[in-house]
Short mmCIF file of C-alpha atoms in Angstrom, two decimals:
data_model
loop_
_atom_site.label_atom_id
_atom_site.label_comp_id
_atom_site.label_asym_id
_atom_site.label_seq_id
_atom_site.Cartn_x
_atom_site.Cartn_y
_atom_site.Cartn_z
CA MET A 1 -12.69 -19.96 -2.29
CA LEU A 2 -11.35 -18.98 1.16
CA LEU A 3 -8.90 -21.93 1.43
CA ARG A 4 -7.87 -21.62 -2.28
CA THR A 5 -6.94 -18.10 -1.66
CA PHE A 6 -5.25 -18.09 1.73
CA GLY A 7 -4.05 -21.94 1.48
CA TRP A 8 -0.58 -20.75 0.80
CA SER A 9 -0.61 -18.33 3.60
CA PHE A 10 -1.94 -21.03 6.24
CA GLY A 11 0.72 -23.53 4.96
CA ILE A 12 3.71 -20.95 5.27
CA THR A 13 2.51 -19.88 8.58
CA ALA A 14 2.61 -23.30 10.07
CA ALA A 15 5.97 -24.03 8.38
CA GLY A 16 7.39 -20.76 9.65
CA LEU A 17 6.36 -21.15 13.18
CA ALA A 18 7.44 -24.66 13.08
CA LEU A 19 10.80 -23.46 11.93
CA ALA A 20 11.06 -20.64 14.49
CA GLY A 21 10.37 -23.20 17.28
CA LEU A 22 13.11 -25.46 15.97
CA LEU A 23 15.70 -22.66 15.67
CA TRP A 24 14.99 -20.43 18.62
CA GLY A 25 12.61 -22.40 20.88
CA TRP A 26 9.24 -21.15 22.40
CA GLN A 27 10.49 -17.53 22.68
CA GLY A 28 11.57 -17.47 19.00
CA LEU A 29 8.19 -19.01 18.02
CA ALA A 30 6.36 -16.18 20.13
CA VAL A 31 8.42 -13.39 18.39
CA VAL A 32 7.75 -14.41 15.02
CA ALA A 33 4.17 -14.79 15.73
CA ILE A 34 3.91 -11.29 17.22
CA LEU A 35 5.77 -9.85 14.13
CA SER A 36 3.42 -11.56 11.89
CA VAL A 37 0.51 -9.92 13.83
CA LEU A 38 2.25 -6.47 13.56
CA GLU A 39 2.84 -6.77 10.01
CA ILE A 40 -0.74 -7.55 9.41
CA SER A 41 -2.21 -4.86 11.61
CA LEU A 42 0.01 -2.22 10.03
CA SER A 43 -0.51 -3.16 6.16
CA PHE A 44 -4.28 -3.92 6.12
CA ASP A 45 -4.89 -0.58 4.20
CA ASN A 46 -1.96 -1.68 1.92
CA ALA A 47 -3.99 -4.62 0.94
CA VAL A 48 -7.03 -2.49 0.08
CA ILE A 49 -4.95 -0.16 -2.00
CA ASN A 50 -3.26 -2.98 -3.84
CA ALA A 51 -6.77 -4.47 -4.72
CA GLY A 52 -7.79 -1.26 -6.31
CA ILE A 53 -4.70 -1.76 -8.73
CA LEU A 54 -4.70 -5.59 -9.00
CA ARG A 55 -8.16 -5.73 -10.30
CA LYS A 56 -7.07 -3.95 -13.35
CA MET A 57 -4.57 -6.71 -14.21
CA SER A 58 -4.99 -10.11 -16.02
CA PRO A 59 -5.01 -13.21 -13.98
CA PHE A 60 -1.46 -13.96 -15.06
CA TRP A 61 -0.21 -10.78 -13.48
CA GLN A 62 -2.32 -11.41 -10.44
CA LYS A 63 -0.61 -14.58 -9.99
CA MET A 64 2.75 -12.90 -10.51
CA PHE A 65 1.94 -10.49 -7.68
CA LEU A 66 1.29 -13.49 -5.36
CA THR A 67 4.24 -15.58 -6.34
CA ILE A 68 7.05 -13.42 -7.33
CA GLY A 69 5.79 -10.60 -5.66
CA ILE A 70 5.82 -12.41 -2.27
CA LEU A 71 9.51 -13.20 -2.82
CA ILE A 72 10.40 -9.65 -3.42
CA ALA A 73 8.30 -8.64 -0.31
CA VAL A 74 9.75 -11.19 1.95
CA PHE A 75 13.45 -11.65 0.98
CA GLY A 76 13.76 -8.26 -0.80
CA MET A 77 12.27 -5.63 1.59
CA ARG A 78 12.25 -7.71 4.84
CA LEU A 79 15.61 -9.42 4.50
CA VAL A 80 17.94 -7.88 1.94
CA PHE A 81 16.80 -4.20 2.00
CA PRO A 82 17.73 -3.44 5.86
CA VAL A 83 21.17 -4.90 5.01
CA VAL A 84 21.49 -2.64 1.96
CA ILE A 85 20.59 0.13 3.81
CA VAL A 86 23.11 -0.54 6.57
CA ALA A 87 25.78 -1.04 3.74
CA ILE A 88 24.99 2.26 2.29
CA THR A 89 24.63 4.53 5.40
CA ALA A 90 27.59 2.89 7.34
CA LYS A 91 29.72 2.78 4.26
CA LEU A 92 30.34 -1.02 4.56
CA ASN A 93 30.98 -3.54 1.93
CA PRO A 94 28.08 -6.14 1.44
CA ILE A 95 30.03 -8.88 3.05
CA GLU A 96 30.71 -6.80 6.21
CA ALA A 97 27.09 -5.51 6.23
CA VAL A 98 25.94 -9.18 6.09
CA ASN A 99 28.34 -9.94 8.84
CA VAL A 100 27.08 -7.28 11.15
CA ALA A 101 23.37 -8.39 10.42
CA ILE A 102 24.07 -11.86 11.42
CA ASN A 103 26.65 -11.68 14.16
CA ASP A 104 26.32 -8.27 15.64
CA HIS A 105 22.53 -7.60 16.28
CA ASP A 106 23.09 -4.56 18.42
CA ARG A 107 25.25 -2.72 16.07
CA TYR A 108 22.93 -3.82 13.28
CA GLU A 109 20.04 -2.26 15.11
CA SER A 110 21.90 1.02 15.67
CA LEU A 111 22.83 1.36 11.99
CA VAL A 112 19.27 0.61 10.60
CA THR A 113 17.75 3.00 13.39
CA SER A 114 20.28 5.68 12.23
CA ALA A 115 19.02 5.33 8.70
CA HIS A 116 15.58 5.73 9.79
CA PRO A 117 15.20 9.46 8.88
CA ALA A 118 16.05 8.67 5.11
CA ILE A 119 13.89 5.61 5.24
CA ALA A 120 11.04 7.57 6.75
CA ALA A 121 11.45 10.52 4.26
CA PHE A 122 11.55 8.26 1.19
CA GLY A 123 8.56 6.29 2.25
CA GLY A 124 6.68 9.21 3.59
CA MET A 125 6.76 11.25 0.40
CA PHE A 126 5.90 8.19 -1.84
CA LEU A 127 2.85 7.45 0.33
CA LEU A 128 1.95 11.11 0.52
CA MET A 129 1.63 11.60 -3.24
CA ILE A 130 -0.51 8.44 -3.53
CA PHE A 131 -2.94 10.25 -1.04
CA LEU A 132 -2.71 13.39 -2.66
CA ASP A 133 -3.46 12.18 -6.17
CA PHE A 134 -6.25 10.38 -4.76
CA ILE A 135 -7.96 13.14 -2.75
CA LEU A 136 -7.38 15.81 -5.36
CA GLU A 137 -8.99 13.79 -8.21
CA ASP A 138 -12.66 14.41 -9.17
CA ARG A 139 -14.52 11.28 -8.51
CA ASP A 140 -18.16 10.15 -8.99
CA ILE A 141 -18.32 8.60 -5.59
CA GLN A 142 -17.21 10.79 -2.68
CA TRP A 143 -17.15 9.62 1.12
CA LEU A 144 -16.44 12.86 2.97
CA ARG A 145 -18.22 15.29 0.37
CA TRP A 146 -17.67 18.42 2.59
CA LEU A 147 -13.81 17.79 2.17
CA GLU A 148 -13.48 15.81 -0.98
CA LYS A 149 -15.59 18.17 -3.28
CA PRO A 150 -13.71 21.23 -2.69
CA LEU A 151 -10.31 19.51 -2.80
CA ALA A 152 -11.30 17.93 -6.17
CA LYS A 153 -12.02 21.55 -7.43
CA LEU A 154 -8.36 22.47 -6.18
CA GLY A 155 -7.03 19.30 -7.96
CA LYS A 156 -7.79 20.94 -11.36
CA LEU A 157 -4.31 22.28 -10.98
CA GLU A 158 -2.30 19.59 -12.23
CA THR A 159 0.85 20.17 -10.30
CA LEU A 160 -0.77 20.88 -6.91
CA SER A 161 -0.05 17.54 -5.34
CA VAL A 162 3.60 17.91 -6.12
CA VAL A 163 3.69 21.54 -4.69
CA VAL A 164 1.95 20.22 -1.44
CA ALA A 165 4.12 17.57 -1.07
CA MET A 166 7.40 19.58 -1.35
CA VAL A 167 5.94 22.12 1.02
CA VAL A 168 5.40 19.21 3.55
CA LEU A 169 8.88 17.71 2.94
CA MET A 170 10.54 21.22 3.35
CA ILE A 171 8.49 21.65 6.68
CA ALA A 172 9.86 18.36 7.82
CA ALA A 173 13.43 19.05 6.83
CA THR A 174 13.43 22.28 8.64
CA THR A 175 11.74 21.02 11.84
CA VAL A 176 11.65 17.44 13.00
CA ALA A 177 14.82 16.73 10.91
CA THR A 178 17.01 19.37 12.56
CA SER A 179 17.27 17.77 15.92
CA VAL A 180 17.13 14.01 15.55
CA PRO A 181 17.78 12.02 18.89
CA VAL A 182 21.04 9.86 18.39
CA HIS A 183 20.35 6.27 18.80
CA GLY A 184 21.31 5.35 22.47
CA GLY A 185 20.17 8.95 23.84
CA HIS A 186 23.29 10.73 23.58
CA GLY A 187 22.38 14.07 22.05
CA THR A 188 20.77 14.93 18.94
CA ILE A 189 21.95 15.34 15.09
CA ASP A 190 20.91 17.42 12.25
CA LYS A 191 19.39 15.31 9.50
CA GLY A 192 17.79 18.08 7.42
CA ALA A 193 19.97 17.65 4.32
CA THR A 194 19.41 13.81 4.50
CA VAL A 195 15.71 13.98 4.70
CA LEU A 196 15.43 16.54 2.00
CA LEU A 197 17.36 14.46 -0.36
CA ALA A 198 15.67 11.13 0.51
CA GLY A 199 12.31 12.89 0.31
CA VAL A 200 13.05 14.18 -3.37
CA GLY A 201 14.09 10.60 -4.04
CA GLY A 202 10.81 9.24 -2.92
CA LEU A 203 8.88 12.00 -4.88
CA VAL A 204 10.87 11.32 -7.99
CA THR A 205 10.48 7.52 -7.72
CA TYR A 206 6.65 7.91 -7.61
CA LEU A 207 6.50 10.38 -10.67
CA ILE A 208 8.65 7.92 -12.72
CA VAL A 209 6.97 4.59 -11.73
CA GLY A 210 3.63 6.12 -11.53
CA GLY A 211 3.84 8.12 -14.51
CA ILE A 212 5.02 5.34 -16.73
CA SER A 213 2.34 2.89 -15.32
CA SER A 214 -0.36 5.53 -16.04
CA PHE A 215 0.92 6.22 -19.62
CA PHE A 216 0.83 2.45 -20.70
CA GLU A 217 -2.59 2.21 -18.91
CA ASN A 218 -3.99 4.97 -20.71
CA ARG A 219 -2.59 3.79 -23.97
CA LEU A 220 -3.97 0.49 -23.69
CA GLU A 221 -7.41 1.81 -23.04
CA ASP A 222 -7.25 4.14 -26.00
CA MET A 223 -6.33 1.02 -28.29
CA GLU A 224 -9.14 -0.85 -26.85
CA GLU A 225 -11.64 2.05 -27.34
CA ALA A 226 -10.28 2.49 -30.95
CA ASP A 227 -10.92 -1.20 -31.56
CA GLY A 228 -14.39 -1.15 -30.10
CA GLU A 229 -15.35 1.80 -32.28
CA GLY A 230 -13.96 0.29 -35.45
CA ALA A 231 -15.77 -2.97 -34.75
CA GLU A 232 -19.08 -1.14 -34.00
CA GLY A 233 -18.67 0.92 -37.40
CA ALA A 234 -17.55 -1.77 -39.57
CA GLU A 235 -19.86 -4.62 -38.25
CA GLY A 236 -22.75 -2.87 -37.03
CA ALA A 237 -22.05 -4.03 -33.56
CA PRO A 238 -24.86 -3.13 -30.86
CA LYS A 239 -24.08 -0.40 -28.77
CA GLY A 240 -23.70 -2.71 -25.47
CA ALA A 241 -21.20 -4.76 -27.32
CA ALA A 242 -19.03 -1.72 -28.07
CA ALA A 243 -19.32 -0.58 -24.59
CA ASP A 244 -18.14 -4.01 -23.29
CA LYS A 245 -15.14 -3.68 -25.66
CA LYS A 246 -14.29 -0.19 -24.55
CA ASN A 247 -14.21 -1.31 -20.97
CA GLY A 248 -11.83 -4.09 -21.82
CA PRO A 249 -9.02 -3.10 -19.53
CA SER A 250 -11.18 -3.27 -16.44
CA VAL A 251 -12.73 -6.50 -17.48
CA VAL A 252 -10.04 -8.56 -19.07
CA GLY A 253 -7.22 -7.17 -17.37
CA LEU A 254 -4.10 -5.20 -18.15
CA VAL A 255 -1.43 -7.02 -20.12
CA GLY A 256 2.06 -6.70 -21.51
CA LYS A 257 4.06 -3.58 -20.75
CA ALA A 258 1.04 -1.82 -18.86
CA ALA A 259 0.70 -4.79 -16.51
CA PHE A 260 4.58 -5.05 -16.13
CA PHE A 261 4.67 -1.20 -15.04
CA MET A 262 1.66 -1.49 -12.81
CA PHE A 263 3.24 -4.54 -11.14
CA LEU A 264 6.47 -2.60 -10.47
CA TYR A 265 4.19 0.16 -9.04
CA LEU A 266 2.48 -2.24 -6.70
CA GLU A 267 6.08 -3.32 -5.53
CA VAL A 268 7.08 0.21 -4.79
CA ILE A 269 4.18 0.78 -2.83
CA ASP A 270 4.65 -2.40 -0.89
CA ALA A 271 8.10 -1.36 -0.24
CA SER A 272 6.99 2.12 1.15
CA PHE A 273 4.43 0.27 3.43
CA SER A 274 7.15 -2.11 4.79
CA PHE A 275 9.44 0.62 6.17
CA ASP A 276 7.32 1.32 9.20
CA GLY A 277 7.01 -2.54 9.92
CA VAL A 278 10.76 -3.17 9.45
CA ILE A 279 11.82 -0.10 11.80
CA GLY A 280 8.97 -1.08 14.30
CA ALA A 281 10.17 -4.68 14.39
CA PHE A 282 13.28 -3.63 16.28
CA ALA A 283 11.03 -2.94 19.30
CA ILE A 284 10.56 -6.75 19.46
CA THR A 285 13.89 -8.28 18.15
CA ASN A 286 17.02 -7.22 16.53
CA ASP A 287 17.49 -10.65 14.91
CA VAL A 288 17.41 -10.16 11.22
CA PHE A 289 16.24 -13.88 10.58
CA GLU A 290 13.32 -13.61 13.12
CA MET A 291 12.41 -10.17 11.52
CA ALA A 292 12.30 -11.45 8.16
CA LEU A 293 10.31 -14.72 9.05
CA GLY A 294 7.74 -12.86 11.18
CA LEU A 295 7.15 -10.00 8.66
CA GLY A 296 7.28 -12.22 5.73
CA ILE A 297 4.43 -14.44 7.02
CA GLY A 298 2.42 -11.17 7.69
CA ALA A 299 3.18 -10.07 4.22
CA MET A 300 1.99 -13.28 2.66
CA TYR A 301 -1.44 -12.62 4.40
CA ILE A 302 -1.45 -9.14 3.11
CA ARG A 303 -0.79 -10.70 -0.55
CA SER A 304 -3.72 -13.29 -0.02
CA LEU A 305 -6.15 -10.64 1.39
CA THR A 306 -5.45 -8.42 -1.65
CA VAL A 307 -6.40 -11.31 -4.16
CA PHE A 308 -9.30 -12.13 -2.10
CA LEU A 309 -10.79 -8.52 -2.10
CA VAL A 310 -10.25 -8.62 -6.00
CA ARG A 311 -11.84 -12.11 -6.50
CA LYS A 312 -14.96 -11.24 -4.29
CA GLY A 313 -15.31 -7.81 -5.59
CA THR A 314 -15.42 -6.33 -2.37
CA LEU A 315 -14.26 -2.79 -3.51
CA ASP A 316 -17.28 -2.75 -5.81
CA ASP A 317 -19.68 -3.74 -3.26
CA TYR A 318 -18.18 -1.39 -0.60
CA VAL A 319 -17.27 1.57 -2.46
CA TYR A 320 -15.73 3.63 0.49
CA LEU A 321 -13.19 1.12 1.35
CA GLU A 322 -10.50 2.75 -1.30
CA HIS A 323 -11.35 6.09 0.38
CA GLY A 324 -10.64 4.78 3.84
CA ALA A 325 -7.40 3.22 2.79
CA HIS A 326 -6.27 6.34 1.12
CA TYR A 327 -6.89 8.41 4.05
CA ALA A 328 -4.89 5.77 6.18
CA ILE A 329 -2.15 6.06 3.77
CA GLY A 330 -2.11 9.97 4.26
CA ALA A 331 -2.06 9.44 8.09
CA LEU A 332 0.97 6.89 7.58
CA ALA A 333 2.76 9.36 5.38
CA VAL A 334 2.49 11.86 7.94
CA LEU A 335 3.40 9.62 10.93
CA LEU A 336 6.36 8.32 9.08
CA LEU A 337 7.65 12.12 8.79
CA VAL A 338 6.90 12.61 12.40
CA THR A 339 8.82 9.54 13.60
CA ILE A 340 12.07 11.12 12.11
CA LYS A 341 12.36 12.80 15.47
CA TYR A 342 9.42 11.31 17.65
CA GLU A 343 8.94 7.83 18.51
CA ILE A 344 5.29 6.70 17.90
CA ASN A 345 3.87 3.23 19.15
CA GLU A 346 3.08 0.78 16.38
CA VAL A 347 -0.27 0.32 18.17
CA ILE A 348 -1.07 3.80 17.15
CA THR A 349 0.04 3.65 13.49
CA GLY A 350 -1.71 0.45 12.97
CA GLY A 351 -4.72 1.47 14.98
CA ILE A 352 -5.38 4.64 12.81
CA GLY A 353 -5.47 2.74 9.53
CA VAL A 354 -7.73 0.07 11.01
CA LEU A 355 -10.13 2.70 12.38
CA LEU A 356 -10.32 4.54 9.12
CA ILE A 357 -10.89 1.40 7.10
CA ALA A 358 -13.56 0.24 9.58
CA ALA A 359 -15.25 3.48 9.38
CA SER A 360 -15.24 3.53 5.55
CA PHE A 361 -16.56 -0.09 5.75
CA TRP A 362 -19.32 1.02 7.86
CA SER A 363 -20.22 3.87 5.72
CA SER A 364 -20.48 1.61 2.66
CA LEU A 365 -22.85 -0.56 4.35
CA VAL A 366 -25.06 2.25 5.34
CA ARG A 367 -25.02 3.51 1.79
CA ASN A 368 -25.95 0.07 0.30
CA ARG A 369 -28.77 -0.33 2.86
CA ARG A 370 -29.95 3.25 1.91
CA GLN A 371 -30.06 2.31 -1.82
CA GLU A 372 -31.68 -0.92 -1.18
CA ALA A 373 -34.51 0.82 0.77
CA LEU A 374 -34.72 3.45 -1.94
CA GLY A 375 -35.13 0.61 -4.65
CA GLU A 376 -37.79 -1.24 -2.61
CA ASN A 377 -39.57 2.08 -2.25
CA SER A 378 -39.57 2.84 -6.11
CA GLU A 379 -40.81 -0.58 -6.76
CA ASN A 380 -43.64 -0.44 -4.28
CA LYS A 381 -44.87 2.98 -5.96
CA ALA A 382 -44.61 1.53 -9.18
CA GLU A 383 -46.76 -1.39 -8.29
CA VAL A 384 -49.22 0.97 -6.63
CA THR A 385 -49.28 3.33 -9.75
CA SER A 386 -49.63 0.19 -11.95
CA GLY A 387 -52.75 -1.05 -9.72
CA VAL A 388 -54.48 2.18 -9.93
#
């Protein structure tokens, strides 16, 4: 299963590194390899989040995520998106923007860096909404009960996540965004209006895409539930069969419009996660093709890891992993907003996410062992009672 799931990633890695060595020599090969590791370390929590969504989808849409989705991730977000940002922020036509990206690496880096406040605000708000909607929801399984239980009670206010996100955005726009260092170290500039506008754009994007996805998902679940109740009433189906029918979307997988919008939601999440990787890559290279190749290889591994987690049922076995990943998303959202003014090393950004996921994995192991021990004790007591 490992080879089947990661086979494409291994193949693309070999081909990508070979191409890098052929085009740019040993130095280019090393740069691409470093960028690949950077992308994987920064986006591991992305794989966990994606797996939680992807397991609701049919095998067809899972394949779409691994094929069409990777094309969007590599060519769209790692190659085309930075050039589009340069064209918009610098008010260049597309041809001139491409020419700058290919032939004037220093100017290209400067233009993308100048656009960072808007990128960070958009991505930061989108990711923050994902975290807030998760942490404010009442869940049967809670990792940090002392925190999640009271927040779930507050979450009964339906608009609370939006209110909190807007407050955070206004704080960012009136603090870190008011004196953003100019690229090259020559003074500062007020980016408050830009950050506010981009942040609202990220918030609106989340509400539209996430809202449409939830609408179609809930509609499909209602239809499956109605079909299950109808079958039980008309044919006298056993209770267990009706329950299996009712849970259809989680077993069979979302299809049609529900799956399409869920796929779109996944791609927007991936885009938000890619922002810090693209910006951080400039610390290693300002060559757009080296950047796209290295980050693309890393993105391929994240895709494969997502599918692996789904097929192995890892999120069902280690129930706190999703919690850890969402806490990592919350941390990344805050860090993105902070980087509007302050530079934060990618090691810190990626390290926080890895530590949170590792902690949630360990907590899941402890929980599983405790439940196994309780189960064994219950069986022993039953045997003793039966013997007496």
